mmCIF file with all atom_site columns, C-alpha atoms and ligand atoms in Angstrom:
data_model
loop_
_atom_site.group_PDB
_atom_site.id
_atom_site.type_symbol
_atom_site.label_atom_id
_atom_site.label_alt_id
_atom_site.label_comp_id
_atom_site.label_asym_id
_atom_site.label_entity_id
_atom_site.label_seq_id
_atom_site.pdbx_PDB_ins_code
_atom_site.Cartn_x
_atom_site.Cartn_y
_atom_site.Cartn_z
_atom_site.occupancy
_atom_site.B_iso_or_equiv
_atom_site.pdbx_formal_charge
_atom_site.auth_seq_id
_atom_site.auth_comp_id
_atom_site.auth_asym_id
_atom_site.auth_atom_id
_atom_site.pdbx_PDB_model_num
ATOM   1   C  CA  . MET A 1 1   ? 142.430 48.294 -146.380 1.00 0.00 ? 71  MET A CA  1
ATOM   2   C  CA  . ASP A 1 2   ? 140.242 47.794 -143.326 1.00 0.00 ? 72  ASP A CA  1
ATOM   3   C  CA  . GLN A 1 3   ? 141.102 49.861 -140.261 1.00 0.00 ? 73  GLN A CA  1
ATOM   4   C  CA  . ILE A 1 4   ? 141.834 46.724 -138.217 1.00 0.00 ? 74  ILE A CA  1
ATOM   5   C  CA  . LEU A 1 5   ? 144.499 45.721 -140.731 1.00 0.00 ? 75  LEU A CA  1
ATOM   6   C  CA  . SER A 1 6   ? 146.091 49.182 -140.757 1.00 0.00 ? 76  SER A CA  1
ATOM   7   C  CA  . GLU A 1 7   ? 146.132 49.088 -136.944 1.00 0.00 ? 77  GLU A CA  1
ATOM   8   C  CA  . LEU A 1 8   ? 147.904 45.714 -137.019 1.00 0.00 ? 78  LEU A CA  1
ATOM   9   C  CA  . TYR A 1 9   ? 150.563 47.057 -139.408 1.00 0.00 ? 79  TYR A CA  1
ATOM   10  C  CA  . GLU A 1 10  ? 151.000 50.184 -137.294 1.00 0.00 ? 80  GLU A CA  1
ATOM   11  C  CA  . GLU A 1 11  ? 151.353 48.090 -134.136 1.00 0.00 ? 81  GLU A CA  1
ATOM   12  C  CA  . HIS A 1 12  ? 154.076 46.066 -135.887 1.00 0.00 ? 82  HIS A CA  1
ATOM   13  C  CA  . ARG A 1 13  ? 155.948 49.283 -136.738 1.00 0.00 ? 83  ARG A CA  1
ATOM   14  C  CA  . ASN A 1 14  ? 155.675 50.384 -133.103 1.00 0.00 ? 84  ASN A CA  1
ATOM   15  C  CA  . MET A 1 15  ? 156.902 47.049 -131.776 1.00 0.00 ? 85  MET A CA  1
ATOM   16  C  CA  . ALA A 1 16  ? 159.754 47.004 -134.322 1.00 0.00 ? 86  ALA A CA  1
ATOM   17  C  CA  . ALA A 1 17  ? 160.907 50.447 -133.093 1.00 0.00 ? 87  ALA A CA  1
ATOM   18  C  CA  . LEU A 1 18  ? 160.894 49.154 -129.512 1.00 0.00 ? 88  LEU A CA  1
ATOM   19  C  CA  . LEU A 1 19  ? 162.843 46.038 -130.530 1.00 0.00 ? 89  LEU A CA  1
ATOM   20  C  CA  . ASP A 1 20  ? 165.461 48.328 -132.097 1.00 0.00 ? 90  ASP A CA  1
ATOM   21  C  CA  . ALA A 1 21  ? 165.638 50.325 -128.860 1.00 0.00 ? 91  ALA A CA  1
ATOM   22  C  CA  . LEU A 1 22  ? 165.956 47.077 -126.899 1.00 0.00 ? 92  LEU A CA  1
ATOM   23  C  CA  . GLU A 1 23  ? 168.678 45.819 -129.216 1.00 0.00 ? 93  GLU A CA  1
ATOM   24  C  CA  . ARG A 1 24  ? 170.685 49.019 -128.686 1.00 0.00 ? 94  ARG A CA  1
ATOM   25  C  CA  . GLN A 1 25  ? 170.566 48.464 -124.922 1.00 0.00 ? 95  GLN A CA  1
ATOM   26  C  CA  . ILE A 1 26  ? 171.593 44.819 -125.306 1.00 0.00 ? 96  ILE A CA  1
ATOM   27  C  CA  . ALA A 1 27  ? 174.550 45.968 -127.447 1.00 0.00 ? 97  ALA A CA  1
ATOM   28  C  CA  . VAL A 1 28  ? 175.618 48.304 -124.625 1.00 0.00 ? 98  VAL A CA  1
ATOM   29  C  CA  . HIS A 1 29  ? 175.387 45.380 -122.189 1.00 0.00 ? 99  HIS A CA  1
ATOM   30  C  CA  . ASP A 1 30  ? 177.281 43.072 -124.590 1.00 0.00 ? 100 ASP A CA  1
ATOM   31  C  CA  . GLY A 1 31  ? 180.029 45.658 -124.886 1.00 0.00 ? 101 GLY A CA  1
ATOM   32  C  CA  . GLY A 1 32  ? 180.516 45.569 -121.115 1.00 0.00 ? 102 GLY A CA  1
ATOM   33  C  CA  . GLY A 1 33  ? 178.731 48.879 -120.567 1.00 0.00 ? 103 GLY A CA  1
ATOM   34  C  CA  . THR A 1 34  ? 175.802 49.666 -118.279 1.00 0.00 ? 104 THR A CA  1
ATOM   35  C  CA  . PRO A 1 35  ? 172.501 49.663 -120.123 1.00 0.00 ? 105 PRO A CA  1
ATOM   36  C  CA  . ASP A 1 36  ? 169.743 52.110 -119.245 1.00 0.00 ? 106 ASP A CA  1
ATOM   37  C  CA  . TYR A 1 37  ? 167.898 49.893 -116.757 1.00 0.00 ? 107 TYR A CA  1
ATOM   38  C  CA  . GLU A 1 38  ? 164.901 52.206 -116.520 1.00 0.00 ? 108 GLU A CA  1
ATOM   39  C  CA  . LEU A 1 39  ? 164.475 52.061 -120.263 1.00 0.00 ? 109 LEU A CA  1
ATOM   40  C  CA  . LEU A 1 40  ? 164.910 48.289 -120.333 1.00 0.00 ? 110 LEU A CA  1
ATOM   41  C  CA  . GLU A 1 41  ? 162.307 47.908 -117.616 1.00 0.00 ? 111 GLU A CA  1
ATOM   42  C  CA  . ALA A 1 42  ? 159.813 50.035 -119.552 1.00 0.00 ? 112 ALA A CA  1
ATOM   43  C  CA  . ILE A 1 43  ? 160.423 47.963 -122.697 1.00 0.00 ? 113 ILE A CA  1
ATOM   44  C  CA  . VAL A 1 44  ? 159.957 44.705 -120.790 1.00 0.00 ? 114 VAL A CA  1
ATOM   45  C  CA  . ASP A 1 45  ? 156.718 46.020 -119.237 1.00 0.00 ? 115 ASP A CA  1
ATOM   46  C  CA  . TYR A 1 46  ? 155.433 47.076 -122.635 1.00 0.00 ? 116 TYR A CA  1
ATOM   47  C  CA  . PHE A 1 47  ? 156.046 43.673 -124.189 1.00 0.00 ? 117 PHE A CA  1
ATOM   48  C  CA  . LEU A 1 48  ? 154.575 41.869 -121.190 1.00 0.00 ? 118 LEU A CA  1
ATOM   49  C  CA  . GLU A 1 49  ? 151.301 43.730 -121.705 1.00 0.00 ? 119 GLU A CA  1
ATOM   50  C  CA  . PHE A 1 50  ? 150.728 45.191 -125.130 1.00 0.00 ? 120 PHE A CA  1
ATOM   51  C  CA  . PRO A 1 51  ? 150.841 42.151 -127.457 1.00 0.00 ? 121 PRO A CA  1
ATOM   52  C  CA  . ASP A 1 52  ? 148.520 39.983 -125.365 1.00 0.00 ? 122 ASP A CA  1
ATOM   53  C  CA  . HIS A 1 53  ? 146.156 42.811 -124.431 1.00 0.00 ? 123 HIS A CA  1
ATOM   54  C  CA  . THR A 1 54  ? 145.518 44.378 -127.789 1.00 0.00 ? 124 THR A CA  1
ATOM   55  C  CA  . HIS A 1 55  ? 147.512 42.972 -130.694 1.00 0.00 ? 125 HIS A CA  1
ATOM   56  C  CA  . HIS A 1 56  ? 147.143 39.193 -130.484 1.00 0.00 ? 126 HIS A CA  1
ATOM   57  C  CA  . PRO A 1 57  ? 143.400 39.119 -129.713 1.00 0.00 ? 127 PRO A CA  1
ATOM   58  C  CA  . LYS A 1 58  ? 142.785 41.044 -132.946 1.00 0.00 ? 128 LYS A CA  1
ATOM   59  C  CA  . GLU A 1 59  ? 145.090 38.816 -134.968 1.00 0.00 ? 129 GLU A CA  1
ATOM   60  C  CA  . ASP A 1 60  ? 143.536 35.661 -133.528 1.00 0.00 ? 130 ASP A CA  1
ATOM   61  C  CA  . LEU A 1 61  ? 140.064 36.819 -134.635 1.00 0.00 ? 131 LEU A CA  1
ATOM   62  C  CA  . VAL A 1 62  ? 141.319 37.722 -138.117 1.00 0.00 ? 132 VAL A CA  1
ATOM   63  C  CA  . PHE A 1 63  ? 143.077 34.356 -138.393 1.00 0.00 ? 133 PHE A CA  1
ATOM   64  C  CA  . ALA A 1 64  ? 139.919 32.470 -137.363 1.00 0.00 ? 134 ALA A CA  1
ATOM   65  C  CA  . LYS A 1 65  ? 138.018 34.188 -140.193 1.00 0.00 ? 135 LYS A CA  1
ATOM   66  C  CA  . LEU A 1 66  ? 140.778 33.427 -142.678 1.00 0.00 ? 136 LEU A CA  1
ATOM   67  C  CA  . ARG A 1 67  ? 140.726 29.759 -141.652 1.00 0.00 ? 137 ARG A CA  1
ATOM   68  C  CA  . LEU A 1 68  ? 136.972 29.686 -142.202 1.00 0.00 ? 138 LEU A CA  1
ATOM   69  C  CA  . HIS A 1 69  ? 137.221 31.075 -145.754 1.00 0.00 ? 139 HIS A CA  1
ATOM   70  C  CA  . ASP A 1 70  ? 140.543 29.648 -146.864 1.00 0.00 ? 140 ASP A CA  1
ATOM   71  C  CA  . PRO A 1 71  ? 141.665 26.712 -144.712 1.00 0.00 ? 141 PRO A CA  1
ATOM   72  C  CA  . GLU A 1 72  ? 144.524 25.992 -147.102 1.00 0.00 ? 142 GLU A CA  1
ATOM   73  C  CA  . ALA A 1 73  ? 146.026 29.476 -146.753 1.00 0.00 ? 143 ALA A CA  1
ATOM   74  C  CA  . ALA A 1 74  ? 145.565 29.259 -142.977 1.00 0.00 ? 144 ALA A CA  1
ATOM   75  C  CA  . ALA A 1 75  ? 147.274 25.842 -142.866 1.00 0.00 ? 145 ALA A CA  1
ATOM   76  C  CA  . GLU A 1 76  ? 150.257 27.233 -144.771 1.00 0.00 ? 146 GLU A CA  1
ATOM   77  C  CA  . ILE A 1 77  ? 150.582 30.053 -142.249 1.00 0.00 ? 147 ILE A CA  1
ATOM   78  C  CA  . GLY A 1 78  ? 150.513 27.577 -139.372 1.00 0.00 ? 148 GLY A CA  1
ATOM   79  C  CA  . ASP A 1 79  ? 149.027 27.940 -135.923 1.00 0.00 ? 149 ASP A CA  1
ATOM   80  C  CA  . LEU A 1 80  ? 149.144 31.644 -135.202 1.00 0.00 ? 150 LEU A CA  1
ATOM   81  C  CA  . HIS A 1 81  ? 147.670 31.305 -131.731 1.00 0.00 ? 151 HIS A CA  1
ATOM   82  C  CA  . THR A 1 82  ? 150.346 28.774 -130.717 1.00 0.00 ? 152 THR A CA  1
ATOM   83  C  CA  . ASP A 1 83  ? 153.007 31.218 -131.931 1.00 0.00 ? 153 ASP A CA  1
ATOM   84  C  CA  . HIS A 1 84  ? 151.415 33.893 -129.751 1.00 0.00 ? 154 HIS A CA  1
ATOM   85  C  CA  . VAL A 1 85  ? 151.470 31.583 -126.724 1.00 0.00 ? 155 VAL A CA  1
ATOM   86  C  CA  . GLU A 1 86  ? 155.119 30.721 -127.412 1.00 0.00 ? 156 GLU A CA  1
ATOM   87  C  CA  . LEU A 1 87  ? 155.948 34.400 -127.788 1.00 0.00 ? 157 LEU A CA  1
ATOM   88  C  CA  . ALA A 1 88  ? 154.267 35.173 -124.453 1.00 0.00 ? 158 ALA A CA  1
ATOM   89  C  CA  . GLY A 1 89  ? 156.412 32.428 -122.855 1.00 0.00 ? 159 GLY A CA  1
ATOM   90  C  CA  . LEU A 1 90  ? 159.626 33.848 -124.346 1.00 0.00 ? 160 LEU A CA  1
ATOM   91  C  CA  . THR A 1 91  ? 158.614 37.320 -123.173 1.00 0.00 ? 161 THR A CA  1
ATOM   92  C  CA  . ARG A 1 92  ? 158.082 36.061 -119.611 1.00 0.00 ? 162 ARG A CA  1
ATOM   93  C  CA  . GLU A 1 93  ? 161.455 34.243 -119.664 1.00 0.00 ? 163 GLU A CA  1
ATOM   94  C  CA  . PHE A 1 94  ? 163.148 37.393 -120.907 1.00 0.00 ? 164 PHE A CA  1
ATOM   95  C  CA  . ALA A 1 95  ? 161.373 39.447 -118.197 1.00 0.00 ? 165 ALA A CA  1
ATOM   96  C  CA  . THR A 1 96  ? 162.497 36.954 -115.519 1.00 0.00 ? 166 THR A CA  1
ATOM   97  C  CA  . GLY A 1 97  ? 166.059 37.162 -116.868 1.00 0.00 ? 167 GLY A CA  1
ATOM   98  C  CA  . PHE A 1 98  ? 165.861 40.937 -116.634 1.00 0.00 ? 168 PHE A CA  1
ATOM   99  C  CA  . ASP A 1 99  ? 164.645 40.749 -112.998 1.00 0.00 ? 169 ASP A CA  1
ATOM   100 C  CA  . ARG A 1 100 ? 167.591 38.458 -112.155 1.00 0.00 ? 170 ARG A CA  1
ATOM   101 C  CA  . LEU A 1 101 ? 169.948 40.852 -113.912 1.00 0.00 ? 171 LEU A CA  1
ATOM   102 C  CA  . LEU A 1 102 ? 168.614 43.705 -111.796 1.00 0.00 ? 172 LEU A CA  1
ATOM   103 C  CA  . GLU A 1 103 ? 169.029 41.657 -108.613 1.00 0.00 ? 173 GLU A CA  1
ATOM   104 C  CA  . ALA A 1 104 ? 172.453 40.234 -109.360 1.00 0.00 ? 174 ALA A CA  1
ATOM   105 C  CA  . GLY A 1 105 ? 173.962 42.899 -111.616 1.00 0.00 ? 175 GLY A CA  1
ATOM   106 C  CA  . ALA A 1 106 ? 174.939 40.140 -114.075 1.00 0.00 ? 176 ALA A CA  1
ATOM   107 C  CA  . LEU A 1 107 ? 173.823 36.752 -115.284 1.00 0.00 ? 177 LEU A CA  1
ATOM   108 C  CA  . PRO A 1 108 ? 176.338 33.962 -115.874 1.00 0.00 ? 178 PRO A CA  1
ATOM   109 C  CA  . GLY A 1 109 ? 177.398 32.941 -119.366 1.00 0.00 ? 179 GLY A CA  1
ATOM   110 C  CA  . GLY A 1 110 ? 175.634 35.729 -121.230 1.00 0.00 ? 180 GLY A CA  1
ATOM   111 C  CA  . TRP A 1 111 ? 172.298 34.223 -120.207 1.00 0.00 ? 181 TRP A CA  1
ATOM   112 C  CA  . PHE A 1 112 ? 170.476 37.529 -120.273 1.00 0.00 ? 182 PHE A CA  1
ATOM   113 C  CA  . ASP A 1 113 ? 171.729 38.244 -123.801 1.00 0.00 ? 183 ASP A CA  1
ATOM   114 C  CA  . HIS A 1 114 ? 170.634 34.783 -124.868 1.00 0.00 ? 184 HIS A CA  1
ATOM   115 C  CA  . LEU A 1 115 ? 167.099 35.319 -123.508 1.00 0.00 ? 185 LEU A CA  1
ATOM   116 C  CA  . ALA A 1 116 ? 166.896 38.771 -125.091 1.00 0.00 ? 186 ALA A CA  1
ATOM   117 C  CA  . ARG A 1 117 ? 168.136 37.447 -128.456 1.00 0.00 ? 187 ARG A CA  1
ATOM   118 C  CA  . GLU A 1 118 ? 165.614 34.596 -128.455 1.00 0.00 ? 188 GLU A CA  1
ATOM   119 C  CA  . PHE A 1 119 ? 162.756 36.978 -127.731 1.00 0.00 ? 189 PHE A CA  1
ATOM   120 C  CA  . ILE A 1 120 ? 163.866 39.620 -130.263 1.00 0.00 ? 190 ILE A CA  1
ATOM   121 C  CA  . ASP A 1 121 ? 164.512 37.111 -133.057 1.00 0.00 ? 191 ASP A CA  1
ATOM   122 C  CA  . PHE A 1 122 ? 161.261 35.225 -132.506 1.00 0.00 ? 192 PHE A CA  1
ATOM   123 C  CA  . LEU A 1 123 ? 159.142 38.380 -132.519 1.00 0.00 ? 193 LEU A CA  1
ATOM   124 C  CA  . ARG A 1 124 ? 160.899 39.783 -135.609 1.00 0.00 ? 194 ARG A CA  1
ATOM   125 C  CA  . ARG A 1 125 ? 160.486 36.504 -137.520 1.00 0.00 ? 195 ARG A CA  1
ATOM   126 C  CA  . HIS A 1 126 ? 156.854 36.250 -136.415 1.00 0.00 ? 196 HIS A CA  1
ATOM   127 C  CA  . MET A 1 127 ? 155.999 39.795 -137.541 1.00 0.00 ? 197 MET A CA  1
ATOM   128 C  CA  . GLN A 1 128 ? 157.836 39.272 -140.831 1.00 0.00 ? 198 GLN A CA  1
ATOM   129 C  CA  . MET A 1 129 ? 155.878 36.079 -141.527 1.00 0.00 ? 199 MET A CA  1
ATOM   130 C  CA  . GLU A 1 130 ? 152.620 37.868 -140.692 1.00 0.00 ? 200 GLU A CA  1
ATOM   131 C  CA  . GLU A 1 131 ? 153.427 40.760 -143.020 1.00 0.00 ? 201 GLU A CA  1
ATOM   132 C  CA  . GLN A 1 132 ? 154.508 38.490 -145.843 1.00 0.00 ? 202 GLN A CA  1
ATOM   133 C  CA  . ARG A 1 133 ? 151.787 35.862 -145.592 1.00 0.00 ? 203 ARG A CA  1
ATOM   134 C  CA  . PHE A 1 134 ? 149.085 36.264 -142.972 1.00 0.00 ? 204 PHE A CA  1
ATOM   135 C  CA  . LEU A 1 135 ? 148.066 39.921 -143.335 1.00 0.00 ? 205 LEU A CA  1
ATOM   136 C  CA  . PRO A 1 136 ? 148.108 39.929 -147.172 1.00 0.00 ? 206 PRO A CA  1
ATOM   137 C  CA  . ALA A 1 137 ? 146.053 36.682 -147.171 1.00 0.00 ? 207 ALA A CA  1
ATOM   138 C  CA  . ALA A 1 138 ? 143.550 38.273 -144.781 1.00 0.00 ? 208 ALA A CA  1
ATOM   139 C  CA  . GLU A 1 139 ? 143.353 41.391 -146.960 1.00 0.00 ? 209 GLU A CA  1
ATOM   140 C  CA  . ARG A 1 140 ? 142.712 39.288 -150.071 1.00 0.00 ? 210 ARG A CA  1
ATOM   141 C  CA  . THR A 1 141 ? 140.200 36.924 -148.513 1.00 0.00 ? 211 THR A CA  1
ATOM   142 C  CA  . LEU A 1 142 ? 138.127 38.677 -145.857 1.00 0.00 ? 212 LEU A CA  1
ATOM   143 C  CA  . THR A 1 143 ? 135.008 40.543 -146.898 1.00 0.00 ? 213 THR A CA  1
ATOM   144 C  CA  . LYS A 1 144 ? 133.688 43.824 -145.601 1.00 0.00 ? 214 LYS A CA  1
ATOM   145 C  CA  . ALA A 1 145 ? 131.128 41.856 -143.559 1.00 0.00 ? 215 ALA A CA  1
ATOM   146 C  CA  . ASP A 1 146 ? 133.958 39.816 -141.980 1.00 0.00 ? 216 ASP A CA  1
ATOM   147 C  CA  . TRP A 1 147 ? 135.732 42.963 -140.829 1.00 0.00 ? 217 TRP A CA  1
ATOM   148 C  CA  . VAL A 1 148 ? 132.476 44.332 -139.403 1.00 0.00 ? 218 VAL A CA  1
ATOM   149 C  CA  . GLU A 1 149 ? 131.992 41.051 -137.501 1.00 0.00 ? 219 GLU A CA  1
ATOM   150 C  CA  . ILE A 1 150 ? 135.552 41.100 -136.180 1.00 0.00 ? 220 ILE A CA  1
ATOM   151 C  CA  . ARG A 1 151 ? 135.065 44.675 -134.980 1.00 0.00 ? 221 ARG A CA  1
ATOM   152 C  CA  . ALA A 1 152 ? 131.794 43.630 -133.300 1.00 0.00 ? 222 ALA A CA  1
ATOM   153 C  CA  . ASP A 1 153 ? 133.483 40.616 -131.642 1.00 0.00 ? 223 ASP A CA  1
ATOM   154 C  CA  . LEU A 1 154 ? 136.234 42.875 -130.340 1.00 0.00 ? 224 LEU A CA  1
ATOM   155 C  CA  . THR A 1 155 ? 133.712 45.341 -128.977 1.00 0.00 ? 225 THR A CA  1
ATOM   156 C  CA  . LEU A 1 156 ? 131.770 42.582 -127.203 1.00 0.00 ? 226 LEU A CA  1
ATOM   157 C  CA  . SER A 1 157 ? 134.753 40.728 -125.820 1.00 0.00 ? 227 SER A CA  1
ATOM   158 C  CA  . ASP A 1 158 ? 136.045 41.162 -122.276 1.00 0.00 ? 228 ASP A CA  1
ATOM   159 C  CA  . ILE A 1 159 ? 139.367 42.157 -123.766 1.00 0.00 ? 229 ILE A CA  1
ATOM   160 C  CA  . ALA A 1 160 ? 137.816 45.133 -125.547 1.00 0.00 ? 230 ALA A CA  1
ATOM   161 C  CA  . THR A 1 161 ? 136.800 46.781 -122.295 1.00 0.00 ? 231 THR A CA  1
ATOM   162 C  CA  . LEU A 1 162 ? 140.511 46.924 -121.477 1.00 0.00 ? 232 LEU A CA  1
ATOM   163 C  CA  . ILE A 1 163 ? 141.618 48.094 -124.863 1.00 0.00 ? 233 ILE A CA  1
ATOM   164 C  CA  . ASP A 1 164 ? 141.005 51.850 -124.814 1.00 0.00 ? 234 ASP A CA  1
ATOM   165 C  CA  . PRO A 1 165 ? 142.428 52.834 -121.416 1.00 0.00 ? 235 PRO A CA  1
ATOM   166 C  CA  . GLU A 1 166 ? 145.177 50.216 -121.718 1.00 0.00 ? 236 GLU A CA  1
ATOM   167 C  CA  . ARG A 1 167 ? 146.010 51.403 -125.176 1.00 0.00 ? 237 ARG A CA  1
ATOM   168 C  CA  . ARG A 1 168 ? 146.315 55.028 -124.111 1.00 0.00 ? 238 ARG A CA  1
ATOM   169 C  CA  . ARG A 1 169 ? 148.593 54.082 -121.214 1.00 0.00 ? 239 ARG A CA  1
ATOM   170 C  CA  . LEU A 1 170 ? 150.720 51.760 -123.348 1.00 0.00 ? 240 LEU A CA  1
ATOM   171 C  CA  . ASP A 1 171 ? 150.935 54.317 -126.171 1.00 0.00 ? 241 ASP A CA  1
ATOM   172 C  CA  . ALA A 1 172 ? 152.227 56.886 -123.685 1.00 0.00 ? 242 ALA A CA  1
ATOM   173 C  CA  . LEU A 1 173 ? 154.738 54.336 -122.354 1.00 0.00 ? 243 LEU A CA  1
ATOM   174 C  CA  . ARG A 1 174 ? 155.931 53.550 -125.887 1.00 0.00 ? 244 ARG A CA  1
ATOM   175 C  CA  . LYS A 1 175 ? 156.433 57.233 -126.699 1.00 0.00 ? 245 LYS A CA  1
ATOM   176 C  CA  . ASP A 1 176 ? 158.398 57.719 -123.463 1.00 0.00 ? 246 ASP A CA  1
ATOM   177 C  CA  . ILE A 1 177 ? 160.595 54.737 -124.308 1.00 0.00 ? 247 ILE A CA  1
ATOM   178 C  CA  . LEU A 1 178 ? 161.359 56.015 -127.788 1.00 0.00 ? 248 LEU A CA  1
ATOM   179 C  CA  . THR A 1 179 ? 162.126 59.531 -126.518 1.00 0.00 ? 249 THR A CA  1
ATOM   180 C  CA  . LEU A 1 180 ? 164.453 58.157 -123.833 1.00 0.00 ? 250 LEU A CA  1
ATOM   181 C  CA  . SER A 1 181 ? 165.975 55.732 -126.301 1.00 0.00 ? 251 SER A CA  1
ATOM   182 C  CA  . ASP A 1 182 ? 166.693 58.459 -128.853 1.00 0.00 ? 252 ASP A CA  1
ATOM   183 C  CA  . ASP A 1 183 ? 168.305 60.652 -126.210 1.00 0.00 ? 253 ASP A CA  1
ATOM   184 C  CA  . GLY A 1 184 ? 170.403 57.775 -124.947 1.00 0.00 ? 254 GLY A CA  1
ATOM   185 C  CA  . GLY A 1 185 ? 171.207 56.238 -128.296 1.00 0.00 ? 255 GLY A CA  1
ATOM   186 C  CA  . ARG A 1 186 ? 172.865 59.266 -129.881 1.00 0.00 ? 256 ARG A CA  1
HETATM 187 FE FE1 . FE2 B 2 .   ? 151.068 37.740 -134.240 1.00 0.00 ? 244 FE2 B FE1 1
HETATM 188 FE FE1 . FE2 B 2 .   ? 151.392 40.688 -135.294 1.00 0.00 ? 245 FE2 B FE1 1
#
């Protein structure tokens, strides 16, 4: 498996762990308790930045190559980029809901839970679809030369200049979240 693909799978595992941590905090909130706001804020920040900075640009390039080689497989998967845009919108709505929650202490009618649920469910479904259909199709179809080209495109893109320092910072943030979450969740 090409390194880009293993990175994508690893990033999914990392995001899934953060979604679990987020879900635990939402359960505390649902149960009438006080969630760990610092932890929630770190999770929101992570999801506002990480997917669009490093994960989606890679997937979009891989998907473009897949569409070139196997338009039928790509059509069955759907429009990955549109999903990413929709996900970014849901993330921003969830982040706004969280800001309001911080300001007001509560949102009427379980609105915050609703926004969190929509975001969590969409991202989980999206990652599941990618792991069942998109990533295996890319692994089957793309050649070694394709992966080299994708790596070169990433290196040349504006986004790539942000990737390394951003990645280190976001990796550190993710580890902090999981440490805090483990301490708080047990
Ligand atoms: Fe994706
Ligand atoms: Fe993904």
